[in-house]
């Protein structure tokens, strides 16, 4: 199998590439623009491996996409490439529209032309797998779960841009027959997540004894899924999912942000020895005492919860990690990769508050 993986230098994409490479599942070509969120350091271990290639480029650059499709001749295109941070979309939505909407459109339109050029067997086996989010469904009240038929009601510019892309992908199936699947997943955590997101931000701040910012009252609920389990779900959908269908992916692990942070701090406390070895950190910090309530995120969705029954019934998917084992792996990974954190954030991010300052136009 030949996989074209867009956004493969980012968090989830790189974990997906690691799964393909370490399990020898096929040839991999990564197309990534290397924005602030994508780094070659994340893919370094695959450099020089037979079966791995990296190209720096934009999914919205039709000529590059066309050339790569023709030269590499993929059996599967998996689209992870996106602007992914809600807070940045509040500051400025332009890049979200450029990549998530226009970029996804250019990618599927070029993919359609490529797919139409394939002969019978290859055309039948081809798949475009689009990676999306539960945030397209908006916010839940105290009860209920998102299903695949929940109406779209995105609240952040990020979610709106992902919703638009989902609609185009679906429309290319309905109109042109392009063999697509869409996965809508809940909050991921694990290795290689850029430290702007809640878990790595809180983990690094706690280690350094810095305030851990909690938006609003800290009672917003997210459903957390270890990234490896998300990648497993994507592979199973590519393998067994029906074309034209959407599959929700979630961990049945709903936590308020405050409860999640307590679980993270417990995982950190379990790793005192590793913390002592990892640097000059104080191992006696009262992490919970670092929690600092800050102004709420504008348009902050209150609760997400996912019904992944369709995915489970049709593919047999089950997550392997629970929150305790997943956080343990995550904490150990960050403690062993502090240099990666430094490398990917230097010159572009110092864990400052995003999404609540001056709105930039564009
Ligand atoms: P990320 O920000 O860590 O990585 C995104 C990657 O895409 C980066 O490597 C970046 O350089 C690349 N990229 C950005 N614009 C590009 C462009 N125009 N052309 C090519 N590459 C480009 O994001 P992530 O958290 O790994 O998310 C990956 C996908 O999964 C996204 O589509 C996101 O919406 C979706 N998703 C994320 C989560 C989550 O919790 N992180 C949950 C559900 C769905
Ligand atoms: O400093 C913080 N303090 C805080 O309280 C940050 C960064 C976040 N939060 C809150 C906001 C959310 O309720 O924590 C929760 C999680 O925030 P993020 O890590 O920014 O994730 P979220 O906004 O839920 O979106 C994530 O999951 C769905 C990903 O970033 C998206 O790409 C994905 O689609």
Tab-separated table of C-alpha atoms and ligand atoms in Angstrom:
chain	number	residue	atom	x	y	z
A	1	UNK	CA	0.000	0.000	0.000
A	2	UNK	CA	1.203	3.505	-0.811
A	3	UNK	CA	0.108	6.203	1.656
A	4	UNK	CA	0.245	9.940	0.922
A	5	UNK	CA	0.009	11.513	4.387
A	6	UNK	CA	-0.603	15.260	4.497
A	7	UNK	CA	0.254	17.055	7.745
A	8	UNK	CA	2.486	14.113	8.693
A	9	UNK	CA	4.981	16.345	10.524
A	10	UNK	CA	2.338	17.396	13.057
A	11	UNK	CA	1.053	15.686	16.183
A	12	UNK	CA	-1.448	13.080	15.003
A	13	UNK	CA	-0.032	12.735	11.486
A	14	UNK	CA	3.427	11.866	12.810
A	15	UNK	CA	1.972	9.256	15.158
A	16	UNK	CA	0.122	7.800	12.167
A	17	UNK	CA	3.348	7.744	10.132
A	18	UNK	CA	5.085	6.002	13.050
A	19	UNK	CA	2.395	3.321	13.020
A	20	UNK	CA	2.718	2.786	9.258
A	21	UNK	CA	6.518	2.672	9.399
A	22	UNK	CA	6.996	0.588	12.539
A	23	UNK	CA	4.403	-1.979	11.464
A	24	UNK	CA	5.701	-2.067	7.865
A	25	UNK	CA	2.277	-1.269	6.486
A	26	UNK	CA	3.460	0.339	3.271
A	27	UNK	CA	5.324	3.118	1.490
A	28	UNK	CA	4.852	6.574	3.031
A	29	UNK	CA	5.084	10.015	1.439
A	30	UNK	CA	4.549	12.932	3.816
A	31	UNK	CA	3.462	16.298	2.387
A	32	UNK	CA	3.703	19.019	5.043
A	33	UNK	CA	4.079	22.777	4.886
A	34	UNK	CA	6.064	22.856	8.152
A	35	UNK	CA	4.101	25.637	9.789
A	36	UNK	CA	4.843	26.549	13.430
A	37	UNK	CA	3.129	23.218	14.288
A	38	UNK	CA	5.084	20.937	11.946
A	39	UNK	CA	8.728	20.027	12.421
A	40	UNK	CA	11.226	17.766	10.753
A	41	UNK	CA	12.499	16.915	14.251
A	42	UNK	CA	9.233	15.014	14.649
A	43	UNK	CA	10.015	12.759	11.682
A	44	UNK	CA	13.783	12.528	12.174
A	45	UNK	CA	13.776	8.845	13.095
A	46	UNK	CA	12.395	7.891	9.661
A	47	UNK	CA	14.947	9.861	7.627
A	48	UNK	CA	16.857	7.508	5.349
A	49	UNK	CA	14.408	4.602	5.851
A	50	UNK	CA	13.473	2.835	2.650
A	51	UNK	CA	9.790	3.451	2.139
A	52	UNK	CA	9.755	6.939	3.672
A	53	UNK	CA	9.833	10.249	1.826
A	54	UNK	CA	9.156	13.794	2.943
A	55	UNK	CA	8.196	16.762	0.786
A	56	UNK	CA	7.731	20.245	2.170
A	57	UNK	CA	4.708	21.796	0.505
A	58	UNK	CA	1.209	23.169	0.834
A	59	UNK	CA	-1.923	21.066	0.256
A	60	UNK	CA	-3.341	24.173	-1.422
A	61	UNK	CA	-0.547	24.209	-4.011
A	62	UNK	CA	-2.224	22.311	-6.839
A	63	UNK	CA	0.898	21.847	-8.944
A	64	UNK	CA	2.819	20.253	-6.093
A	65	UNK	CA	-0.126	18.045	-5.175
A	66	UNK	CA	-0.678	17.034	-8.822
A	67	UNK	CA	2.992	16.153	-9.303
A	68	UNK	CA	3.133	14.110	-6.088
A	69	UNK	CA	-0.032	12.192	-6.911
A	70	UNK	CA	1.284	11.368	-10.377
A	71	UNK	CA	4.808	10.428	-9.229
A	72	UNK	CA	3.986	8.580	-6.016
A	73	UNK	CA	0.717	7.007	-7.230
A	74	UNK	CA	-0.846	6.485	-3.785
A	75	UNK	CA	-3.479	3.895	-2.927
A	76	UNK	CA	-4.569	6.011	0.021
A	77	UNK	CA	-4.486	9.745	0.760
A	78	UNK	CA	-4.898	10.630	4.442
A	79	UNK	CA	-5.492	14.312	5.103
A	80	UNK	CA	-4.249	15.471	8.511
A	81	UNK	CA	-2.978	18.857	7.279
A	82	UNK	CA	-4.731	21.685	9.089
A	83	UNK	CA	-4.471	24.680	11.317
A	84	UNK	CA	-5.569	22.930	14.503
A	85	UNK	CA	-5.605	25.341	17.449
A	86	UNK	CA	-8.942	26.904	18.433
A	87	UNK	CA	-7.297	29.837	20.257
A	88	UNK	CA	-5.280	30.840	17.175
A	89	UNK	CA	-8.467	30.796	15.093
A	90	UNK	CA	-9.950	33.349	17.497
A	91	UNK	CA	-6.974	35.672	16.992
A	92	UNK	CA	-7.091	35.291	13.213
A	93	UNK	CA	-9.059	32.913	10.991
A	94	UNK	CA	-7.362	33.576	7.645
A	95	UNK	CA	-4.897	30.670	7.744
A	96	UNK	CA	-7.705	28.350	8.860
A	97	UNK	CA	-9.706	29.205	5.768
A	98	UNK	CA	-6.625	29.019	3.528
A	99	UNK	CA	-5.546	25.560	4.709
A	100	UNK	CA	-8.580	23.850	6.196
A	101	UNK	CA	-11.071	25.008	3.571
A	102	UNK	CA	-9.261	26.100	0.388
A	103	UNK	CA	-6.336	23.713	0.927
A	104	UNK	CA	-8.608	20.730	1.541
A	105	UNK	CA	-10.613	21.691	-1.543
A	106	UNK	CA	-7.494	21.851	-3.740
A	107	UNK	CA	-6.329	18.505	-2.365
A	108	UNK	CA	-9.607	16.684	-3.016
A	109	UNK	CA	-10.066	18.276	-6.417
A	110	UNK	CA	-6.594	17.139	-7.535
A	111	UNK	CA	-7.221	13.761	-5.929
A	112	UNK	CA	-10.434	13.404	-7.930
A	113	UNK	CA	-8.553	13.958	-11.207
A	114	UNK	CA	-5.897	11.464	-10.133
A	115	UNK	CA	-8.490	8.882	-9.036
A	116	UNK	CA	-10.336	9.214	-12.353
A	117	UNK	CA	-7.081	8.331	-14.150
A	118	UNK	CA	-6.663	5.005	-12.293
A	119	UNK	CA	-7.509	1.680	-13.926
A	120	UNK	CA	-10.313	-0.589	-12.660
A	121	UNK	CA	-8.770	-2.472	-9.733
A	122	UNK	CA	-6.736	0.451	-8.402
A	123	UNK	CA	-9.631	2.849	-8.822
A	124	UNK	CA	-11.868	0.481	-6.857
A	125	UNK	CA	-9.349	0.091	-4.037
A	126	UNK	CA	-8.483	3.805	-3.732
A	127	UNK	CA	-9.423	5.767	-0.600
A	128	UNK	CA	-9.322	9.424	0.488
A	129	UNK	CA	-9.494	9.499	4.299
A	130	UNK	CA	-10.238	12.924	5.774
A	131	UNK	CA	-9.364	13.516	9.433
A	132	UNK	CA	-11.790	15.780	11.227
A	133	UNK	CA	-12.999	16.720	14.671
A	134	UNK	CA	-15.980	16.395	16.985
A	135	UNK	CA	-15.954	20.219	17.287
A	136	UNK	CA	-17.984	20.459	14.047
A	137	UNK	CA	-21.051	19.340	16.057
A	138	UNK	CA	-20.854	22.306	18.448
A	139	UNK	CA	-21.491	22.080	22.167
A	140	UNK	CA	-23.574	19.640	24.254
A	141	UNK	CA	-25.620	20.295	27.377
A	142	UNK	CA	-25.340	18.089	30.448
A	143	UNK	CA	-26.506	14.934	28.651
A	144	UNK	CA	-26.317	13.258	25.236
A	145	UNK	CA	-23.538	12.329	22.816
A	146	UNK	CA	-22.624	13.342	19.273
A	147	UNK	CA	-23.557	10.731	16.677
A	148	UNK	CA	-22.818	10.758	12.945
A	149	UNK	CA	-26.257	12.277	12.333
A	150	UNK	CA	-25.925	15.162	14.799
A	151	UNK	CA	-26.381	18.401	12.799
A	152	UNK	CA	-23.228	20.456	12.300
A	153	UNK	CA	-23.148	23.580	14.519
A	154	UNK	CA	-19.520	24.778	14.715
A	155	UNK	CA	-18.836	27.572	17.210
A	156	UNK	CA	-15.169	28.515	16.708
A	157	UNK	CA	-13.622	29.700	13.444
A	158	UNK	CA	-11.471	26.542	13.620
A	159	UNK	CA	-14.539	24.302	13.899
A	160	UNK	CA	-16.290	26.230	11.118
A	161	UNK	CA	-13.321	25.695	8.800
A	162	UNK	CA	-13.222	21.958	9.586
A	163	UNK	CA	-16.984	21.727	9.037
A	164	UNK	CA	-16.635	23.364	5.619
A	165	UNK	CA	-13.921	20.891	4.619
A	166	UNK	CA	-16.051	17.936	5.771
A	167	UNK	CA	-18.919	19.164	3.595
A	168	UNK	CA	-16.674	19.455	0.522
A	169	UNK	CA	-15.243	15.974	1.072
A	170	UNK	CA	-18.729	14.516	1.463
A	171	UNK	CA	-19.968	16.452	-1.579
A	172	UNK	CA	-17.129	15.083	-3.736
A	173	UNK	CA	-18.365	11.606	-2.910
A	174	UNK	CA	-22.023	12.404	-3.568
A	175	UNK	CA	-21.337	14.375	-6.757
A	176	UNK	CA	-18.298	12.699	-8.280
A	177	UNK	CA	-18.167	9.323	-6.546
A	178	UNK	CA	-14.725	9.970	-5.003
A	179	UNK	CA	-14.211	7.103	-2.515
A	180	UNK	CA	-13.894	8.988	0.758
A	181	UNK	CA	-14.295	8.353	4.456
A	182	UNK	CA	-14.400	11.002	7.183
A	183	UNK	CA	-13.493	10.482	10.830
A	184	UNK	CA	-14.610	12.961	13.500
A	185	UNK	CA	-12.525	12.466	16.607
A	186	UNK	CA	-12.515	13.871	20.123
A	187	UNK	CA	-9.518	15.464	21.934
A	188	UNK	CA	-6.239	13.625	21.404
A	189	UNK	CA	-3.197	13.572	23.670
A	190	UNK	CA	0.173	11.834	23.584
A	191	UNK	CA	3.689	12.205	22.141
A	192	UNK	CA	4.590	15.074	19.802
A	193	UNK	CA	1.642	17.346	20.652
A	194	UNK	CA	2.639	20.980	20.233
A	195	UNK	CA	2.801	22.615	23.697
A	196	UNK	CA	0.011	25.131	22.956
A	197	UNK	CA	-2.623	22.455	23.719
A	198	UNK	CA	-3.905	21.935	27.283
A	199	UNK	CA	-2.104	18.712	28.262
A	200	UNK	CA	1.457	19.472	27.117
A	201	UNK	CA	1.134	23.123	28.196
A	202	UNK	CA	0.005	22.153	31.695
A	203	UNK	CA	2.612	19.369	31.892
A	204	UNK	CA	5.531	21.650	31.023
A	205	UNK	CA	4.325	24.555	33.172
A	206	UNK	CA	3.791	22.244	36.143
A	207	UNK	CA	7.279	20.775	35.792
A	208	UNK	CA	8.736	24.281	35.852
A	209	UNK	CA	6.506	25.438	38.738
A	210	UNK	CA	4.736	27.983	36.513
A	211	UNK	CA	1.012	28.870	36.689
A	212	UNK	CA	-1.292	26.420	34.873
A	213	UNK	CA	-3.961	28.558	33.165
A	214	UNK	CA	-7.525	27.255	33.354
A	215	UNK	CA	-10.089	29.019	31.194
A	216	UNK	CA	-13.334	30.098	32.877
A	217	UNK	CA	-14.531	27.828	35.693
A	218	UNK	CA	-12.576	24.773	34.485
A	219	UNK	CA	-15.773	22.732	34.209
A	220	UNK	CA	-15.820	22.434	30.416
A	221	UNK	CA	-15.832	18.767	29.458
A	222	UNK	CA	-13.754	17.079	26.790
A	223	UNK	CA	-13.585	13.388	25.787
A	224	UNK	CA	-9.902	12.394	25.788
A	225	UNK	CA	-8.394	9.755	23.500
A	226	UNK	CA	-4.779	8.596	23.359
A	227	UNK	CA	-3.342	9.444	19.935
A	228	UNK	CA	-2.303	5.852	19.188
A	229	UNK	CA	-5.921	4.769	19.537
A	230	UNK	CA	-7.029	7.488	17.129
A	231	UNK	CA	-4.429	6.305	14.593
A	232	UNK	CA	-5.631	2.724	15.000
A	233	UNK	CA	-9.199	3.882	14.309
A	234	UNK	CA	-8.129	5.723	11.138
A	235	UNK	CA	-6.396	2.594	9.830
A	236	UNK	CA	-9.422	0.452	10.587
A	237	UNK	CA	-11.683	2.913	8.785
A	238	UNK	CA	-9.366	2.854	5.757
A	239	UNK	CA	-9.413	-0.956	5.861
A	240	UNK	CA	-12.997	-1.710	6.744
A	241	UNK	CA	-15.016	1.517	6.617
A	242	UNK	CA	-17.634	1.990	3.899
A	243	UNK	CA	-16.893	4.706	1.353
A	244	UNK	CA	-18.966	7.854	1.641
A	245	UNK	CA	-19.413	7.294	5.388
A	246	UNK	CA	-18.504	9.280	8.471
A	247	UNK	CA	-17.227	7.582	11.642
A	248	UNK	CA	-17.096	9.223	15.065
A	249	UNK	CA	-14.051	8.320	17.171
A	250	UNK	CA	-14.007	8.870	20.934
A	251	UNK	CA	-12.563	7.468	24.124
A	252	UNK	CA	-15.597	7.449	26.453
A	253	UNK	CA	-13.331	9.424	28.740
A	254	UNK	CA	-15.223	12.585	29.567
A	255	UNK	CA	-13.525	14.784	32.114
A	256	UNK	CA	-13.866	18.389	33.229
A	257	UNK	CA	-10.662	20.281	32.558
A	258	UNK	CA	-10.057	20.461	36.323
A	259	UNK	CA	-10.437	16.672	36.708
A	260	UNK	CA	-8.187	16.090	33.730
A	261	UNK	CA	-5.488	18.271	35.292
A	262	UNK	CA	-5.727	16.313	38.566
A	263	UNK	CA	-5.183	13.093	36.591
A	264	UNK	CA	-2.208	14.660	34.817
A	265	UNK	CA	-0.684	15.848	38.096
A	266	UNK	CA	-1.128	12.360	39.587
A	267	UNK	CA	0.732	10.908	36.586
A	268	UNK	CA	3.493	13.474	37.085
A	269	UNK	CA	3.816	12.621	40.779
A	270	UNK	CA	4.235	8.948	39.846
A	271	UNK	CA	7.302	9.884	37.788
A	272	UNK	CA	9.327	11.680	40.476
A	273	UNK	CA	12.440	9.630	39.694
A	274	UNK	CA	12.284	10.368	35.994
A	275	UNK	CA	11.636	14.047	36.748
A	276	UNK	CA	14.719	14.159	38.951
A	277	UNK	CA	16.790	12.618	36.127
A	278	UNK	CA	15.297	14.811	33.401
A	279	UNK	CA	16.524	18.188	34.574
A	280	UNK	CA	16.850	20.589	37.404
A	281	UNK	CA	13.193	20.403	38.374
A	282	UNK	CA	11.858	20.674	41.907
A	283	UNK	CA	10.145	17.314	42.548
A	284	UNK	CA	8.267	18.611	45.595
A	285	UNK	CA	5.986	21.082	43.784
A	286	UNK	CA	2.300	21.148	44.746
A	287	UNK	CA	1.062	20.998	41.164
A	288	UNK	CA	-2.605	21.590	42.039
A	289	UNK	CA	-1.555	24.837	43.705
A	290	UNK	CA	-0.353	26.117	40.304
A	291	UNK	CA	-3.877	26.137	38.846
A	292	UNK	CA	-4.757	29.716	37.937
A	293	UNK	CA	-8.206	30.648	36.670
A	294	UNK	CA	-8.002	33.026	33.731
A	295	UNK	CA	-10.534	34.730	31.464
A	296	UNK	CA	-12.656	32.254	29.526
A	297	UNK	CA	-12.099	31.384	25.859
A	298	UNK	CA	-14.614	33.337	23.744
A	299	UNK	CA	-17.247	30.934	22.396
A	300	UNK	CA	-15.879	28.164	24.634
A	301	UNK	CA	-17.809	24.926	23.935
A	302	UNK	CA	-19.094	23.522	27.217
A	303	UNK	CA	-19.143	19.805	26.602
A	304	UNK	CA	-18.164	17.249	23.974
A	305	UNK	CA	-19.049	13.555	24.144
A	306	UNK	CA	-18.817	11.035	21.341
A	307	UNK	CA	-20.862	7.980	20.501
A	308	UNK	CA	-18.394	5.794	18.591
A	309	UNK	CA	-20.816	2.846	18.362
A	310	UNK	CA	-20.826	2.847	14.548
A	311	UNK	CA	-17.034	2.570	14.352
A	312	UNK	CA	-16.983	-0.149	17.001
A	313	UNK	CA	-19.786	-2.154	15.368
A	314	UNK	CA	-18.447	-1.944	11.802
A	315	UNK	CA	-14.701	-2.315	12.415
A	316	UNK	CA	-14.361	-3.848	15.883
A	317	UNK	CA	-12.255	-0.856	17.007
A	318	UNK	CA	-11.565	-0.525	20.722
A	319	UNK	CA	-9.123	1.863	22.385
A	320	UNK	CA	-6.144	0.206	24.063
A	321	UNK	CA	-5.236	2.955	26.536
A	322	UNK	CA	-7.291	4.388	29.359
A	323	UNK	CA	-6.614	7.835	30.819
A	324	UNK	CA	-4.189	6.548	33.465
A	325	UNK	CA	-2.063	4.463	31.079
A	326	UNK	CA	-2.252	7.099	28.332
A	327	UNK	CA	-1.190	9.927	30.635
A	328	UNK	CA	1.621	7.769	32.040
A	329	UNK	CA	2.964	7.227	28.499
A	330	UNK	CA	2.527	10.902	27.696
A	331	UNK	CA	4.324	12.153	30.812
A	332	UNK	CA	7.196	9.709	30.248
A	333	UNK	CA	7.480	10.759	26.609
A	334	UNK	CA	7.663	14.487	27.415
A	335	UNK	CA	10.185	13.901	30.201
A	336	UNK	CA	12.385	12.034	27.730
A	337	UNK	CA	11.885	14.603	24.956
A	338	UNK	CA	12.310	18.001	26.582
A	339	UNK	CA	14.802	18.880	23.864
A	340	UNK	CA	12.077	18.307	21.231
A	341	UNK	CA	9.818	20.720	23.153
A	342	UNK	CA	12.562	23.334	23.189
A	343	UNK	CA	13.375	22.843	19.515
A	344	UNK	CA	9.809	23.133	18.213
A	345	UNK	CA	8.873	26.168	20.299
A	346	UNK	CA	12.040	28.248	20.125
A	347	UNK	CA	11.523	31.479	18.181
A	348	UNK	CA	7.772	30.999	17.843
A	349	UNK	CA	5.971	30.235	21.097
A	350	UNK	CA	6.636	30.777	24.797
A	351	UNK	CA	3.406	29.385	26.251
A	352	UNK	CA	1.759	32.820	26.242
A	353	UNK	CA	-2.036	33.138	26.303
A	354	UNK	CA	-3.500	32.842	22.823
A	355	UNK	CA	-7.005	33.671	21.638
A	356	UNK	CA	-7.748	36.465	24.033
A	357	UNK	CA	-5.623	39.386	22.999
A	358	UNK	CA	-5.657	41.708	20.059
A	359	UNK	CA	-7.590	40.257	17.153
A	360	UNK	CA	-5.332	40.303	14.115
A	361	UNK	CA	-7.060	40.914	10.821
A	362	UNK	CA	-6.584	38.297	8.111
B	1	LIG	P1	-1.043	19.828	14.302
B	1	LIG	O1	-1.302	21.291	14.327
B	1	LIG	O2	-0.178	19.229	15.347
B	1	LIG	O3	-0.419	19.418	12.888
B	1	LIG	C1	-0.882	19.935	11.680
B	1	LIG	C2	0.171	19.663	10.619
B	1	LIG	O4	-0.325	20.139	9.361
B	1	LIG	C3	1.501	20.391	10.863
B	1	LIG	O5	2.577	19.514	10.640
B	1	LIG	C4	1.493	21.519	9.845
B	1	LIG	O6	2.802	21.903	9.427
B	1	LIG	C5	0.709	20.886	8.715
B	1	LIG	N1	0.079	21.886	7.833
B	1	LIG	C6	-0.606	23.006	8.198
B	1	LIG	N2	-1.011	23.660	7.092
B	1	LIG	C7	-0.605	22.938	6.007
B	1	LIG	C8	-0.755	23.085	4.609
B	1	LIG	N3	-1.399	24.142	4.091
B	1	LIG	N4	-0.225	22.161	3.789
B	1	LIG	C9	0.452	21.092	4.318
B	1	LIG	N5	0.635	20.909	5.628
B	1	LIG	C10	0.094	21.809	6.478
B	1	LIG	O7	-2.495	19.153	14.291
B	1	LIG	P2	-2.973	17.768	14.891
B	1	LIG	O8	-3.420	17.978	16.273
B	1	LIG	O9	-1.986	16.715	14.564
B	1	LIG	O10	-4.291	17.545	14.009
B	1	LIG	C11	-4.231	16.810	12.789
B	1	LIG	C12	-5.621	16.733	12.213
B	1	LIG	O11	-6.493	16.093	13.128
B	1	LIG	C13	-6.250	18.097	11.949
B	1	LIG	O12	-6.978	18.030	10.757
B	1	LIG	C14	-7.173	18.319	13.133
B	1	LIG	O13	-8.256	19.151	12.768
B	1	LIG	C15	-7.614	16.913	13.423
B	1	LIG	N6	-7.999	16.619	14.805
B	1	LIG	C16	-7.185	16.944	15.846
B	1	LIG	C17	-7.546	16.596	17.139
B	1	LIG	C18	-6.662	16.911	18.321
B	1	LIG	O14	-7.076	16.704	19.468
B	1	LIG	N7	-5.441	17.364	18.139
B	1	LIG	C19	-8.754	15.935	17.362
B	1	LIG	C20	-9.573	15.627	16.277
B	1	LIG	C21	-9.175	15.961	14.993
B	2	LIG	O1	-4.283	26.976	28.590
B	2	LIG	C1	-5.372	26.384	28.415
B	2	LIG	N1	-6.296	26.346	29.420
B	2	LIG	C2	-7.517	25.760	29.300
B	2	LIG	O2	-8.329	25.763	30.252
B	2	LIG	C3	-5.710	25.748	27.165
B	2	LIG	C4	-4.739	25.760	26.017
B	2	LIG	C5	-6.938	25.138	27.064
B	2	LIG	N2	-7.831	25.159	28.083
B	2	LIG	C6	-9.122	24.469	27.935
B	2	LIG	C7	-9.900	24.766	26.680
B	2	LIG	C8	-10.613	23.459	26.399
B	2	LIG	O3	-11.810	23.391	27.177
B	2	LIG	O4	-8.805	23.078	27.871
B	2	LIG	C9	-9.641	22.397	26.918
B	2	LIG	C10	-8.772	21.785	25.843
B	2	LIG	O5	-8.225	22.854	25.087
B	2	LIG	P1	-7.262	22.585	23.817
B	2	LIG	O6	-6.141	21.724	24.259
B	2	LIG	O7	-6.969	23.910	23.208
B	2	LIG	O8	-8.199	21.685	22.888
B	2	LIG	P2	-9.653	21.957	22.247
B	2	LIG	O9	-9.944	23.386	22.108
B	2	LIG	O10	-10.638	21.135	23.022
B	2	LIG	O11	-9.435	21.331	20.780
B	2	LIG	C11	-8.677	20.108	20.595
B	2	LIG	O12	-9.524	19.008	20.398
B	2	LIG	C12	-10.264	18.961	19.202
B	2	LIG	C13	-7.723	20.243	19.404
B	2	LIG	O13	-6.885	21.371	19.607
B	2	LIG	C14	-8.490	20.353	18.109
B	2	LIG	O14	-7.585	20.371	17.008
B	2	LIG	C15	-9.389	19.163	17.980
B	2	LIG	O15	-10.175	19.284	16.831
